[in-house]
PDB file of C-alpha atoms in Angstrom:
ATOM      1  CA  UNK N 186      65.612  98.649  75.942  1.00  0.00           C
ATOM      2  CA  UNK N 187      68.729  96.691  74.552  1.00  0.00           C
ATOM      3  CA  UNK N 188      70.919  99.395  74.738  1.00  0.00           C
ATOM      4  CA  UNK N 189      73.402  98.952  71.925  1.00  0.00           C
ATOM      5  CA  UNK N 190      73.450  95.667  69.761  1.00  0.00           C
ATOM      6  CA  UNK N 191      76.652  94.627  67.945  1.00  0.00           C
ATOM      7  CA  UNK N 192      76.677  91.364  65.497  1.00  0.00           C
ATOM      8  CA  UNK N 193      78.819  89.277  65.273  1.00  0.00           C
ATOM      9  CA  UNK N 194      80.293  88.776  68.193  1.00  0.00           C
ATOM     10  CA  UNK N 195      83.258  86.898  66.604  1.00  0.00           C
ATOM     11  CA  UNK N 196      85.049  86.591  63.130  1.00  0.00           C
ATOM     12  CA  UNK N 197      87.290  85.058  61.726  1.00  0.00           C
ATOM     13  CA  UNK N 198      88.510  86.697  58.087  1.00  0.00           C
ATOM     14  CA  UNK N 199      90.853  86.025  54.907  1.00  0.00           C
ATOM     15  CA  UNK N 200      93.186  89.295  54.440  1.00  0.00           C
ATOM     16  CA  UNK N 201      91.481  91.158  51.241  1.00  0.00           C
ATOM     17  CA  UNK N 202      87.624  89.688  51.885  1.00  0.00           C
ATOM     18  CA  UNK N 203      85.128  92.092  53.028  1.00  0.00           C
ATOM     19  CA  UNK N 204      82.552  92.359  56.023  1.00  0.00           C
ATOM     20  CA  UNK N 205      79.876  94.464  57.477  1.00  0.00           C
ATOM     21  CA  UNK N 206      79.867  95.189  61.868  1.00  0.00           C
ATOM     22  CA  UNK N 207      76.389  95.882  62.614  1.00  0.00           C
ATOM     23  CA  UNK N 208      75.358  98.137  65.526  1.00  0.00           C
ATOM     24  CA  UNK N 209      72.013  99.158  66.248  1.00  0.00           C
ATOM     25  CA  UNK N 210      70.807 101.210  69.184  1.00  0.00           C
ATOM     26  CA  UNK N 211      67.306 101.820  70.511  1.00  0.00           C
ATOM     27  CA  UNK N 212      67.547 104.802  72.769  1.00  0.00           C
ATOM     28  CA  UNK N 213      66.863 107.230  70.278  1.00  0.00           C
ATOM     29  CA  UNK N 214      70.893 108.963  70.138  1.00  0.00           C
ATOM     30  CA  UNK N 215      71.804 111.454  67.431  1.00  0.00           C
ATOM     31  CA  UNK N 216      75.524 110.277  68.161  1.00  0.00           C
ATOM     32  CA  UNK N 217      77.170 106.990  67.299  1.00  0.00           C
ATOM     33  CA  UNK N 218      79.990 105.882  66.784  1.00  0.00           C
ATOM     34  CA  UNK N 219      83.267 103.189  65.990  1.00  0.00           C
ATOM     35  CA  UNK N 220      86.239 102.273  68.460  1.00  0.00           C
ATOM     36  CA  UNK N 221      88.928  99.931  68.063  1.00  0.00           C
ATOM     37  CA  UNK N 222      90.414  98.494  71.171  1.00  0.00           C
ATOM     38  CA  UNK N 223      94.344  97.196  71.164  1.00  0.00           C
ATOM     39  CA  UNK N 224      96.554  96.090  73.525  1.00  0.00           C
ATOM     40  CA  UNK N 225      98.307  98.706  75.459  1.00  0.00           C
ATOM     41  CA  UNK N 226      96.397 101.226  73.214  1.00  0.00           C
ATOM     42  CA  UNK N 227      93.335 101.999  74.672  1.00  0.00           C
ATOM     43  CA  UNK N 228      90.456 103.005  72.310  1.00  0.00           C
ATOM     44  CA  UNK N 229      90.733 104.636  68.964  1.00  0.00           C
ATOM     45  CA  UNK N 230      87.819 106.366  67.138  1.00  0.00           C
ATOM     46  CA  UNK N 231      87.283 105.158  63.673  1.00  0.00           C
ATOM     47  CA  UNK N 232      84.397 107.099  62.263  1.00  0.00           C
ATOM     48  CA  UNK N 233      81.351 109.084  64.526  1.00  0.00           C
ATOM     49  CA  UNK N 234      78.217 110.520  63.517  1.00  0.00           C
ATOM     50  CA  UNK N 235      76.626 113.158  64.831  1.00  0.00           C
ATOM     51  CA  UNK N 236      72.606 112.053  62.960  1.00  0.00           C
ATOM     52  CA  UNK N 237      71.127 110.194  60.005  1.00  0.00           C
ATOM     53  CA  UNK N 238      72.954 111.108  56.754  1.00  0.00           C
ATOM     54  CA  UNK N 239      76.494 112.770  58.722  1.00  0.00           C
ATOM     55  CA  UNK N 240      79.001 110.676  58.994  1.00  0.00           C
ATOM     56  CA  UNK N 241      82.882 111.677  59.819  1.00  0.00           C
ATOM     57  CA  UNK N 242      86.662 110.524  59.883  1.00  0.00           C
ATOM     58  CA  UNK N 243      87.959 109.628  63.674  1.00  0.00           C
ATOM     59  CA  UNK N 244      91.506 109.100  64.532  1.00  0.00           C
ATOM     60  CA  UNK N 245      91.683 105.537  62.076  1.00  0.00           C
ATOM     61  CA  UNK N 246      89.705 105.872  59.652  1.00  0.00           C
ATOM     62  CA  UNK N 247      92.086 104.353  56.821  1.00  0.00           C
ATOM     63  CA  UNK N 248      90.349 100.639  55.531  1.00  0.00           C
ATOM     64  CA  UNK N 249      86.818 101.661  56.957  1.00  0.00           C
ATOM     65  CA  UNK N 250      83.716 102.827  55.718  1.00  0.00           C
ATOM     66  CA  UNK N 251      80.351 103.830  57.356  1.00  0.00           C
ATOM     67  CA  UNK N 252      77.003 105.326  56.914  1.00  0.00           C
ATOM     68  CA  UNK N 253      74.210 106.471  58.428  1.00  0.00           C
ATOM     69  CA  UNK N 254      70.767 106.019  56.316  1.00  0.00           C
ATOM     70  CA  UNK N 255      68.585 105.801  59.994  1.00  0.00           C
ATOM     71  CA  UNK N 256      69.178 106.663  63.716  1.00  0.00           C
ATOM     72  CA  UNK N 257      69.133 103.245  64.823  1.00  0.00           C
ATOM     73  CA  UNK N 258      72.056 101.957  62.570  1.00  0.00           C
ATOM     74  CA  UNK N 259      75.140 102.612  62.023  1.00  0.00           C
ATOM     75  CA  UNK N 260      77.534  99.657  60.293  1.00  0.00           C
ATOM     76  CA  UNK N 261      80.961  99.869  59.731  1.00  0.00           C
ATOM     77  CA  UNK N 262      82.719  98.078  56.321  1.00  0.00           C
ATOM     78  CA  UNK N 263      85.819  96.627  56.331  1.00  0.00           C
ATOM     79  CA  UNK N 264      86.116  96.765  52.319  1.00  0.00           C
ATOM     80  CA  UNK N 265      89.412  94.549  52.010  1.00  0.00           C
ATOM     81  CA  UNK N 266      90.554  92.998  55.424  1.00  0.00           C
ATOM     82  CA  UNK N 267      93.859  92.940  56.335  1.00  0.00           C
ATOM     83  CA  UNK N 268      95.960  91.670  59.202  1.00  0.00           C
ATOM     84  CA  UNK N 269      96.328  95.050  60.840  1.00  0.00           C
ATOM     85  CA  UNK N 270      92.840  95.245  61.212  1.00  0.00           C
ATOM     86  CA  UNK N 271      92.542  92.672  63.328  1.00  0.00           C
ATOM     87  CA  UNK N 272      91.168  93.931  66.959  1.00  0.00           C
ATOM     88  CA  UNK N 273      87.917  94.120  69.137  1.00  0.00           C
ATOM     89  CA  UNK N 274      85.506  96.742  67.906  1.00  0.00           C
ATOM     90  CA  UNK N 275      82.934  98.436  69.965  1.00  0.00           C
ATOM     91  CA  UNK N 276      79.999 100.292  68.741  1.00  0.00           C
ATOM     92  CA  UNK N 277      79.138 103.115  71.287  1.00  0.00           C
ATOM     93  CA  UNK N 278      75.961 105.937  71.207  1.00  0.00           C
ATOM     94  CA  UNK N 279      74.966 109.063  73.345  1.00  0.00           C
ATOM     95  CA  UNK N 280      72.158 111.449  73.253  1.00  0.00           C
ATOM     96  CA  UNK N 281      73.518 114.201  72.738  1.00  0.00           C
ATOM     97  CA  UNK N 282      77.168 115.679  72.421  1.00  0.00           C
ATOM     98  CA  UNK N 283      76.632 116.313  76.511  1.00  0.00           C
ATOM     99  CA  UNK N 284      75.248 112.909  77.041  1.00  0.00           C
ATOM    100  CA  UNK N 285      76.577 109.737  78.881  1.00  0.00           C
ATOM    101  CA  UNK N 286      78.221 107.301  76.123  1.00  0.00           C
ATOM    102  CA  UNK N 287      76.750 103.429  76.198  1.00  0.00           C
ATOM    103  CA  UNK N 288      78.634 100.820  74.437  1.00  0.00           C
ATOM    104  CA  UNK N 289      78.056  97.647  72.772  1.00  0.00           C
ATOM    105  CA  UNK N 290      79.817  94.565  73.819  1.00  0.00           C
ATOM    106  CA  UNK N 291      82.125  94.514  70.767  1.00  0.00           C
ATOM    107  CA  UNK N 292      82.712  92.552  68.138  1.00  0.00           C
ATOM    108  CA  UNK N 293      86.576  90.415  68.307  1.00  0.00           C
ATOM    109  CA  UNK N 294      87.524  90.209  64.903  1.00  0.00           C
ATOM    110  CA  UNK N 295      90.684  88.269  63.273  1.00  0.00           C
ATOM    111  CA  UNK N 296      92.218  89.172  59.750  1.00  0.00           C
ATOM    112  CA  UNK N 297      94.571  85.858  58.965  1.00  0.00           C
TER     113      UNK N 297
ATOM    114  CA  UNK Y 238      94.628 116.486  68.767  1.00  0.00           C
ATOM    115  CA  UNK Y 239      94.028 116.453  72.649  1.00  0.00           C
ATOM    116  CA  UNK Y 240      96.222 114.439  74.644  1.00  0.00           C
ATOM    117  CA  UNK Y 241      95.061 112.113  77.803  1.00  0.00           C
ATOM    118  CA  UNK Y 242      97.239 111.007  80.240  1.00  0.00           C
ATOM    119  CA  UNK Y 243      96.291 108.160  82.279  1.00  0.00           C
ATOM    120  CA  UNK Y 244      98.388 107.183  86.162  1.00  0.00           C
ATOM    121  CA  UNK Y 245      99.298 105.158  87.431  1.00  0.00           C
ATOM    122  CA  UNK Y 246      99.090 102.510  84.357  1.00  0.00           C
ATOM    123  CA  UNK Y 247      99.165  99.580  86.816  1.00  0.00           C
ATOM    124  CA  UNK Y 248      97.747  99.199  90.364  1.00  0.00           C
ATOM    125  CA  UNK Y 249      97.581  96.264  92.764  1.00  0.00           C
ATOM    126  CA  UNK Y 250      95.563  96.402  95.816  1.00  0.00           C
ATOM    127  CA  UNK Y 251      94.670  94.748  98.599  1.00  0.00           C
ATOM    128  CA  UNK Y 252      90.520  94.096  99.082  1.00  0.00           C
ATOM    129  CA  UNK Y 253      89.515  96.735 101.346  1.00  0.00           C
ATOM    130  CA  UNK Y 254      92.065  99.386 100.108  1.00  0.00           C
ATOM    131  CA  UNK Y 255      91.362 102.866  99.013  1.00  0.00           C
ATOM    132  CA  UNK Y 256      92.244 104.357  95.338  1.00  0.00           C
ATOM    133  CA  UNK Y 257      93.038 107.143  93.430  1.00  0.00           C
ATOM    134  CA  UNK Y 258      92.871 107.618  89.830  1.00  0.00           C
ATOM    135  CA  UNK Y 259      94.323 110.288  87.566  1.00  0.00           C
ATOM    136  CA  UNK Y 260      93.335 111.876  84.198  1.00  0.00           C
ATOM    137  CA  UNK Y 261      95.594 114.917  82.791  1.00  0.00           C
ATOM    138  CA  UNK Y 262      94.570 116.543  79.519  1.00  0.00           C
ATOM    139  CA  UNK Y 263      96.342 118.927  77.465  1.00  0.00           C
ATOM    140  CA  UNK Y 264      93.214 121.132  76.726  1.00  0.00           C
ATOM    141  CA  UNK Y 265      90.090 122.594  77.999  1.00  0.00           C
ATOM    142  CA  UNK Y 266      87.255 120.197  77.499  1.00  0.00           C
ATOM    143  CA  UNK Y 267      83.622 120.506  77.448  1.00  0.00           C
ATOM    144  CA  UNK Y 268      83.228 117.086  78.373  1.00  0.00           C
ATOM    145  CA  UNK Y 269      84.403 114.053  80.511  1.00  0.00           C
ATOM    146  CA  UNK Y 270      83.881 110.653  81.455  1.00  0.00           C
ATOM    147  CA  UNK Y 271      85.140 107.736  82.967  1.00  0.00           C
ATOM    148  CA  UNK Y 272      84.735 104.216  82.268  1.00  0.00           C
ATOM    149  CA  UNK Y 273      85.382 100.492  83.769  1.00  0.00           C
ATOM    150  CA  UNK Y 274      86.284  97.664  81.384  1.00  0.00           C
ATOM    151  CA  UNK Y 275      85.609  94.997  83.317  1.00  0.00           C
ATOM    152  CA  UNK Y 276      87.382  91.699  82.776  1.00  0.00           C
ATOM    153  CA  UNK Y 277      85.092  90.077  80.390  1.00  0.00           C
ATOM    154  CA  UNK Y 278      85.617  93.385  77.850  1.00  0.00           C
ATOM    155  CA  UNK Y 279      82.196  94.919  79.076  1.00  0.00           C
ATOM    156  CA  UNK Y 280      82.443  98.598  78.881  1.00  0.00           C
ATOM    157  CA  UNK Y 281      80.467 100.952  81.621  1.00  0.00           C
ATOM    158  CA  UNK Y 282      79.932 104.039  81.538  1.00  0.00           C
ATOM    159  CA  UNK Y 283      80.662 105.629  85.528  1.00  0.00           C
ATOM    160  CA  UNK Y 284      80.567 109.037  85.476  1.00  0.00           C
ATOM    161  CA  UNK Y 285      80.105 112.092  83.056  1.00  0.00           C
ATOM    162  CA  UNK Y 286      81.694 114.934  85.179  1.00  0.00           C
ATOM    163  CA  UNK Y 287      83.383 117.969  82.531  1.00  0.00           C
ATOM    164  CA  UNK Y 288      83.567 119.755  85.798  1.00  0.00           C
ATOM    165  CA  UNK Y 289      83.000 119.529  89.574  1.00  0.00           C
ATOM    166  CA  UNK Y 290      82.522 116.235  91.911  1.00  0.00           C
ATOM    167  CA  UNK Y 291      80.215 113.266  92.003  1.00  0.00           C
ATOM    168  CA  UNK Y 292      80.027 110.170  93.856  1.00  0.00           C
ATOM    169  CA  UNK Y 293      77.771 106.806  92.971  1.00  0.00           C
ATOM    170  CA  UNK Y 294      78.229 104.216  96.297  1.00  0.00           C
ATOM    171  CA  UNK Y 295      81.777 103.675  96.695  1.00  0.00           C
ATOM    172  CA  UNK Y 296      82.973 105.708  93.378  1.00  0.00           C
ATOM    173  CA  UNK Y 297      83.812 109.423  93.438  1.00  0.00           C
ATOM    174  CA  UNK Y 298      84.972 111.566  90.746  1.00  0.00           C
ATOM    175  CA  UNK Y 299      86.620 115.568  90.855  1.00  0.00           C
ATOM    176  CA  UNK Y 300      87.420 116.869  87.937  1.00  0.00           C
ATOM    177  CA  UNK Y 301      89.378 120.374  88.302  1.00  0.00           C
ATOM    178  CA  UNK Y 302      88.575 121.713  84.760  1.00  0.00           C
ATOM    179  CA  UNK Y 303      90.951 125.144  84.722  1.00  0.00           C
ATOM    180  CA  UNK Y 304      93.925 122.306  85.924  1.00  0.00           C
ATOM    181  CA  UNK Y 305      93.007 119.800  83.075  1.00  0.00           C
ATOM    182  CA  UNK Y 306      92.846 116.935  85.342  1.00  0.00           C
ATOM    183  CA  UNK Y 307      90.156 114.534  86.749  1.00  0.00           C
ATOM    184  CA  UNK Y 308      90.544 111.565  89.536  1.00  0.00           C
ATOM    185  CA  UNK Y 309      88.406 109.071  90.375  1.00  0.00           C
ATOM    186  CA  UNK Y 310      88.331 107.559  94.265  1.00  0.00           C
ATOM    187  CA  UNK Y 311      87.337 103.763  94.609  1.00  0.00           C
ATOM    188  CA  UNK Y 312      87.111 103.426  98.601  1.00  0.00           C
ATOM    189  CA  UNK Y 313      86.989  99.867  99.965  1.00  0.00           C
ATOM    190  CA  UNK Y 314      87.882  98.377  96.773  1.00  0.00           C
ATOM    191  CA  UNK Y 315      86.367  94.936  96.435  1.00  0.00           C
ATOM    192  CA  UNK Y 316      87.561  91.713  93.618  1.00  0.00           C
ATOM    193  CA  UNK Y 317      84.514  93.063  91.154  1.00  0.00           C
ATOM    194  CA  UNK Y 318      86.525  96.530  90.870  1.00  0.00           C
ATOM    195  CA  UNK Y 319      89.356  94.325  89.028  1.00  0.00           C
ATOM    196  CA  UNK Y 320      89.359  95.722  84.987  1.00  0.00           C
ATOM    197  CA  UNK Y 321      90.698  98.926  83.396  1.00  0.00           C
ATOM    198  CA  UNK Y 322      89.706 102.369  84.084  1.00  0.00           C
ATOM    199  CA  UNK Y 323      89.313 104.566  80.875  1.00  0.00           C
ATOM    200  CA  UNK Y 324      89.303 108.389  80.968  1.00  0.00           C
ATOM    201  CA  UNK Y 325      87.543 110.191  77.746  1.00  0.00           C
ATOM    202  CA  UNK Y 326      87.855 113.805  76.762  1.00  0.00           C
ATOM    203  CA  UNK Y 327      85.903 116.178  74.311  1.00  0.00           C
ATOM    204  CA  UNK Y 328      87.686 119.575  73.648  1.00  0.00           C
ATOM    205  CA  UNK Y 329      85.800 122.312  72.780  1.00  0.00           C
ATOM    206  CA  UNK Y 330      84.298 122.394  69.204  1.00  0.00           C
ATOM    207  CA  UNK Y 331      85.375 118.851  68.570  1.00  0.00           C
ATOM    208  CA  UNK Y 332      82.359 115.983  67.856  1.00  0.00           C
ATOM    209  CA  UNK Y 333      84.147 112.646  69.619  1.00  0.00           C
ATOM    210  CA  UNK Y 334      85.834 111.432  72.724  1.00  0.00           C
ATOM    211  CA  UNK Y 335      89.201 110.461  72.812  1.00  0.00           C
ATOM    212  CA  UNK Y 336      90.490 107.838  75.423  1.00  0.00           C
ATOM    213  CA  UNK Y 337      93.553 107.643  77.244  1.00  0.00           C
ATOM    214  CA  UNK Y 338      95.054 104.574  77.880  1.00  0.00           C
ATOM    215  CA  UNK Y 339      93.672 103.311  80.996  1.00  0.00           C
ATOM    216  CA  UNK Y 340      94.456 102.097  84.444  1.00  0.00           C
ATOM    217  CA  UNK Y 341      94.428  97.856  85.146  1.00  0.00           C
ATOM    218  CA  UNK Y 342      93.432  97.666  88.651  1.00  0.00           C
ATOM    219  CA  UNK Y 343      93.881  94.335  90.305  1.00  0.00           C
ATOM    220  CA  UNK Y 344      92.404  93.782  93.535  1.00  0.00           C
ATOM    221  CA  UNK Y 345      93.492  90.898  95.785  1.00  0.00           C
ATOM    222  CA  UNK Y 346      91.381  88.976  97.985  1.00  0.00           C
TER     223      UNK Y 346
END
């Protein structure tokens, strides 16, 4: 298994042009979900879901979009980029609301 | 929301040294789990413990549920331990974890 697969790895953006993160997981997990990592922050949740087709708001959900059409995928849109976006994003999954949560290796993005 | 409370948010150790880690939440949780970042970003997933005591090799983990606090022992700490502990809570009826904001352990040859 890959585990959890997050493209691209790095980018570099204009402020107000758009992008796609893709994550994809192969383990089969009902729940996925979007962090943001910052310095001297920690982790913030973006937007989770909890299955194909149910998607919801995390703590920062303000500039980001999501959806879940399969249980493999689960991108996240940045619809117009802007500087405060700019952070390392990791894609994480469980099983289950009790299960163990995997993460991607995140994605470093910049917003100039 | 939940609040998570991470100590100390800085610790330097000698190779060899034993740790402890602490986690305080403000409410009852239905789940917990801690986490290493280790220095290249990687994120690993070390224990899931909402309540009770675990222990994988050198790593240990208590968490004292009716308290609303967990720790997490590292005994002879070695260089690859270096990175940032993360605790993550789930209170009860909520759908996501929320992190606190970690613990950058540095351990000295």
């Amino acid at each position: 298994n890959a585990g959890v697969t997050q493209t691209p790895k790095f980018q570099v953006l204009k402020t107000g042009q758009s992008m796609t993160l893709q994550c994809a997981q192969d383990m089969n997990h009902e729940y996925m979900s979007w962090y943001r990592q910052d310095p001297g922050m920690g982790l913030r949740l973006i937007h989770y879901s909890v299955g194909a087709g149910i998607t919801d708001q995390g703590e920062v959900p303000n500039g980001y979009n999501v959806s879940r059409s399969t249980t493999e995928d689960f991108p996240l849109r940045l619809l117009s980029a802007a500087p405060s976006q700019t952070s390392v994003y990791f894609c994480a999954s469980r099983e289950s609301r009790a299960g163990e949560l995997f993460f991607g290796e995140g994605s470093r993005l910049t917003v100039l | 929301g939940i609040q998570v409370e991470q100590s100390p948010p800085d610790l330097i150790l000698q190779e060899g040294a034993n740790s402890t880690l602490r986690c305080n939440f403000s409410d009852s949780v239905n789940n917990l789990q801690w986490f290493h970042q280790n220095p290249w970003g990687q994120l690993i997933n070390l224990f899931y413990i909402p309540s009770g005591t675990k222990q994988n090799g050198r790593l240990s983990a208590t968490t004292v549920a009716t308290e609303r606090y967990s720790l997490l022992y590292i005994s002879s700490s070695q260089t690859t331990d270096s990175g940032v502990y993360f605790c993550a809570v789930e209170a009860g009826g909520a759908n996501n974890l929320f992190f606190g904001t970690g613990t950058r352990l540095t351990v000295i040859p």
